[in-house]
XYZ file of N, CA, C and O in Angstrom:
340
model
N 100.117 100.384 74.952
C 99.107 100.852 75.867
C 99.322 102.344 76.111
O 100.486 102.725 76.237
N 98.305 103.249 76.193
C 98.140 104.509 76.291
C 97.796 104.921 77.504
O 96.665 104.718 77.946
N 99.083 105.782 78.434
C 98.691 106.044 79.432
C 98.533 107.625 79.886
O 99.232 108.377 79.207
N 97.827 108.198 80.801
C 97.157 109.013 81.249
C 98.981 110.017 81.972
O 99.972 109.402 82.363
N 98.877 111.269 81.933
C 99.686 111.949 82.790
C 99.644 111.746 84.188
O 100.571 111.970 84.966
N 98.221 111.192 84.544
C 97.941 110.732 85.903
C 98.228 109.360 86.483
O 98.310 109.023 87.664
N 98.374 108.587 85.276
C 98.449 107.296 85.557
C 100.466 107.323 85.665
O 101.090 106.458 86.278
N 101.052 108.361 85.014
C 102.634 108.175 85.592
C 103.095 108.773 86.793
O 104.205 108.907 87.308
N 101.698 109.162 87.159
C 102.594 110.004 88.671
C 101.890 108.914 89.751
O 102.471 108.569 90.781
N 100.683 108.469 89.403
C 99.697 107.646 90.235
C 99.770 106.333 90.016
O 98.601 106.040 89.766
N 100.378 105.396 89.953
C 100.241 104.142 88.847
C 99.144 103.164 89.324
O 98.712 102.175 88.732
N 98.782 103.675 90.565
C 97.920 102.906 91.253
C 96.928 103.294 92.625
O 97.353 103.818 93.655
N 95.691 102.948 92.394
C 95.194 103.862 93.357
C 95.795 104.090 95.095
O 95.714 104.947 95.976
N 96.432 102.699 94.888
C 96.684 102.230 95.992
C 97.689 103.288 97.091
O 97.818 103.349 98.313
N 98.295 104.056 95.895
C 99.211 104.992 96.420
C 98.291 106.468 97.435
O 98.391 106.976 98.552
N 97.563 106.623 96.378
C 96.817 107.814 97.376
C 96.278 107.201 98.687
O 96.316 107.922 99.684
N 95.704 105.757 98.815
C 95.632 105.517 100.264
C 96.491 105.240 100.815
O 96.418 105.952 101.817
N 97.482 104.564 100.908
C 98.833 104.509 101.652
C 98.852 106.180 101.996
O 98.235 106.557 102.992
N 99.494 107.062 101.243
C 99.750 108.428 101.395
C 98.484 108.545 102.900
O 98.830 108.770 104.060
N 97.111 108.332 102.453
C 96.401 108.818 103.355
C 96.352 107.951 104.845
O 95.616 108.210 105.797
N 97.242 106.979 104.760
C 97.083 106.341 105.987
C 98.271 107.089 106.795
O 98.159 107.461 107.963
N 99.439 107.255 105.984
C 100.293 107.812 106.359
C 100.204 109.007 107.347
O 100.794 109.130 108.420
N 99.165 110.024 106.632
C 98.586 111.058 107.148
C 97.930 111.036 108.600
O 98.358 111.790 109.474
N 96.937 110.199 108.820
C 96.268 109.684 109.683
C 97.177 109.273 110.775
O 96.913 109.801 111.856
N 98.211 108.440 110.760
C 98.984 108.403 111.521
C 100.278 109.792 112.124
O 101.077 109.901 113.055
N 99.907 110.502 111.123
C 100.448 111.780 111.890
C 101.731 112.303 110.968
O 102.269 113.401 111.116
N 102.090 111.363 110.048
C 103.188 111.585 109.420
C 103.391 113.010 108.002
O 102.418 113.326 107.318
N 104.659 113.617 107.826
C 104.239 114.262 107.357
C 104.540 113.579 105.150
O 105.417 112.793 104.789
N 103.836 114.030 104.534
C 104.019 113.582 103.113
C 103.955 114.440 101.818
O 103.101 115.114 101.243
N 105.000 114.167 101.666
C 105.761 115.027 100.554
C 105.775 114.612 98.982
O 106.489 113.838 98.344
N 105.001 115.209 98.729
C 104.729 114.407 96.746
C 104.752 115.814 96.080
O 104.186 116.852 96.424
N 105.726 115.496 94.828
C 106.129 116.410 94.074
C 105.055 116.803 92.899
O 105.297 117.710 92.102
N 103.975 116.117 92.871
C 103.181 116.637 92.090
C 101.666 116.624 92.859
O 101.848 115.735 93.691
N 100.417 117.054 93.033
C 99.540 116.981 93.104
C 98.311 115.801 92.947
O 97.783 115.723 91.838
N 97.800 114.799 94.124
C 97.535 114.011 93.824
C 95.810 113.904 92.965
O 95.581 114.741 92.092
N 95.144 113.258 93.172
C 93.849 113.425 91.983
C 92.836 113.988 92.506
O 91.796 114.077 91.855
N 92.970 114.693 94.326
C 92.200 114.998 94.760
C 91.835 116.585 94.845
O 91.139 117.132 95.701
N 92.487 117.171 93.734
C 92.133 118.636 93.916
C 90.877 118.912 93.246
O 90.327 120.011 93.320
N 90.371 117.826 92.525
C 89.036 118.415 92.119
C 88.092 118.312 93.104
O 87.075 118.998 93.005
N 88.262 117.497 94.141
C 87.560 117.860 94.992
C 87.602 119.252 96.393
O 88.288 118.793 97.307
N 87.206 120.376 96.680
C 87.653 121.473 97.681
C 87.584 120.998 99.231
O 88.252 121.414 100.178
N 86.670 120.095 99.208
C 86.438 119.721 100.643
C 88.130 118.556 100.833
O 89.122 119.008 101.405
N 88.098 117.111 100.237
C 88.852 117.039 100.329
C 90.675 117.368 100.126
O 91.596 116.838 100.748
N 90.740 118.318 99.143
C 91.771 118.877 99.490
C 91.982 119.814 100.349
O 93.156 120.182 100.295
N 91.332 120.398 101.164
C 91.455 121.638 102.227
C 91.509 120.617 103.818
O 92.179 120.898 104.812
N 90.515 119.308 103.629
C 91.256 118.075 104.801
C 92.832 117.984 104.472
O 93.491 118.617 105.297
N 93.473 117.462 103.639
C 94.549 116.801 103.667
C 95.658 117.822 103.511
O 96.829 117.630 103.840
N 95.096 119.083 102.898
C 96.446 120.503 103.107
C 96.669 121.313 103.797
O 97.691 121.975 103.971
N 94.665 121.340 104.758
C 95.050 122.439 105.882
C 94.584 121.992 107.192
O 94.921 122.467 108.276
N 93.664 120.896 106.950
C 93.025 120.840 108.545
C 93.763 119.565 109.042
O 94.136 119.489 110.213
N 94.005 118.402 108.003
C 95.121 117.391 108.841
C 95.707 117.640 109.723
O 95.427 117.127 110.806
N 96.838 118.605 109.570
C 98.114 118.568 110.571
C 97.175 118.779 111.976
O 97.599 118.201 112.977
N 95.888 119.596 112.111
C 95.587 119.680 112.917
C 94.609 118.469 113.700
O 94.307 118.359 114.889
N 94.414 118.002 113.044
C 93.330 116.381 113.713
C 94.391 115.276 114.374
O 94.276 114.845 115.521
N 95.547 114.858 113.347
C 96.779 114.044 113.192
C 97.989 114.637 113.705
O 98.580 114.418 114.762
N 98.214 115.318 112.890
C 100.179 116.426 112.907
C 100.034 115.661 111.568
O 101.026 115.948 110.897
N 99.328 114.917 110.971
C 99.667 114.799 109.766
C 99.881 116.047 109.070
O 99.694 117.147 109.588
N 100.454 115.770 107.352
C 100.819 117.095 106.723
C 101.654 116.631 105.401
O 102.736 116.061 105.265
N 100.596 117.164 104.410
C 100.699 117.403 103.070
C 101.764 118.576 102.535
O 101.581 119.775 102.747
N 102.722 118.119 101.925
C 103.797 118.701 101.400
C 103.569 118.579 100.003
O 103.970 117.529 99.500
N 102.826 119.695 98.999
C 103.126 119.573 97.585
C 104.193 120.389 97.187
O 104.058 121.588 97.432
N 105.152 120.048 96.669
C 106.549 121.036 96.273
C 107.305 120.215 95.559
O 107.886 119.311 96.160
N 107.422 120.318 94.474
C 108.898 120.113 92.894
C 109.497 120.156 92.843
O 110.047 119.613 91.884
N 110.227 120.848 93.781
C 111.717 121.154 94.009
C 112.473 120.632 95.140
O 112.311 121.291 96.167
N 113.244 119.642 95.235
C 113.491 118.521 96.755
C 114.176 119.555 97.608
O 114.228 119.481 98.836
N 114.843 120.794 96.686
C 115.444 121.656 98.067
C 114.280 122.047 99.058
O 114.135 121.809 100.257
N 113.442 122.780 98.077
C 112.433 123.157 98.788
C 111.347 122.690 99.636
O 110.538 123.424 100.202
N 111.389 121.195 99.697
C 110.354 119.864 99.829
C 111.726 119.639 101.113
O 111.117 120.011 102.116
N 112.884 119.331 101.511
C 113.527 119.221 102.567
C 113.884 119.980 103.432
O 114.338 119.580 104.504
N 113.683 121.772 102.989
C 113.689 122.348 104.344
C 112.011 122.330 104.583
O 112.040 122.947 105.647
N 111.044 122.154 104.434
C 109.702 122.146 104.560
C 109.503 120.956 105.627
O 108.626 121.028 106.488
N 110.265 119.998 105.530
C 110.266 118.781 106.474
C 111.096 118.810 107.438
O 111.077 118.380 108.592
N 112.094 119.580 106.590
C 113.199 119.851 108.351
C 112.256 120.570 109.431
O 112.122 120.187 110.593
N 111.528 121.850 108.756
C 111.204 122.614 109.243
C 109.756 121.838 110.401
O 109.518 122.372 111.485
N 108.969 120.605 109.936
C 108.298 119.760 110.283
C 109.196 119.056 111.811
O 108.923 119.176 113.006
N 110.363 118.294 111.087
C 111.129 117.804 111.986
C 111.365 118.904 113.457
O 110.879 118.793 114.583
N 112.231 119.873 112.938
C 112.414 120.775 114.037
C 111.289 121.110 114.973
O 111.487 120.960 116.179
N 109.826 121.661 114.434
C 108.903 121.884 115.268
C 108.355 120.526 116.301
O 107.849 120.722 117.406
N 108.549 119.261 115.751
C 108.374 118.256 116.625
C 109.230 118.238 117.469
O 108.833 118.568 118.587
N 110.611 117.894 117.353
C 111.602 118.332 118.646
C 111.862 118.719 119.358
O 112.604 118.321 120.257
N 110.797 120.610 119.062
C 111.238 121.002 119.978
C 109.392 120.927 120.808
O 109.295 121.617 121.822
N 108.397 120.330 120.476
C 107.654 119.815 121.403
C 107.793 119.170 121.902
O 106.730 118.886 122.454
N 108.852 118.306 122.313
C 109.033 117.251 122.533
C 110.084 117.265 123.751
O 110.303 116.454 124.651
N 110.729 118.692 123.372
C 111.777 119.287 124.413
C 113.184 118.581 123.904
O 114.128 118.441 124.681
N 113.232 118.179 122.616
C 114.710 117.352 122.418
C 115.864 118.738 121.467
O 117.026 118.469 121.162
């Protein structure tokens, strides 16, 4: 069976909605590659720039896990310290 570059990062649609429920609930989500929605502008400019602001949700695309864990620390920390902890 012949599969798609999209179909090894995506294996199932099911993943981009999970991811997006995730979002919705406020969480932040970190995927190392780009999911199938950049051909669309409207929805990728929801889920990379205006989320965090509807939710605190928040789209993390980054390849590199160093760089993908201070991006979330940096997530983490700003909640904490709204939080006053």
């Amino acid at each position: 069976m012949r599969r798609s570059a999209a179909s090894i990062w995506w294996p199932r649609s099911a993943a981009l909605a999970d991811g997006a429920f995730g979002l919705a609930l406020g969480l932040p989500l970190h995927l190392a590659q780009p999911p199938f929605i950049t051909g669309s502008k409207l929805v990728t400019r929801v889920l990379t720039e205006e989320m965090e602001k509807l939710t605190g949700g928040r789209v993390i695309v980054e390849g590199e896990t160093g760089k993908a864990a201070e991006q979330l620390e940096q997530v983490i920390q700003q909640r904490r310290t709204s939080l006053g902890i």
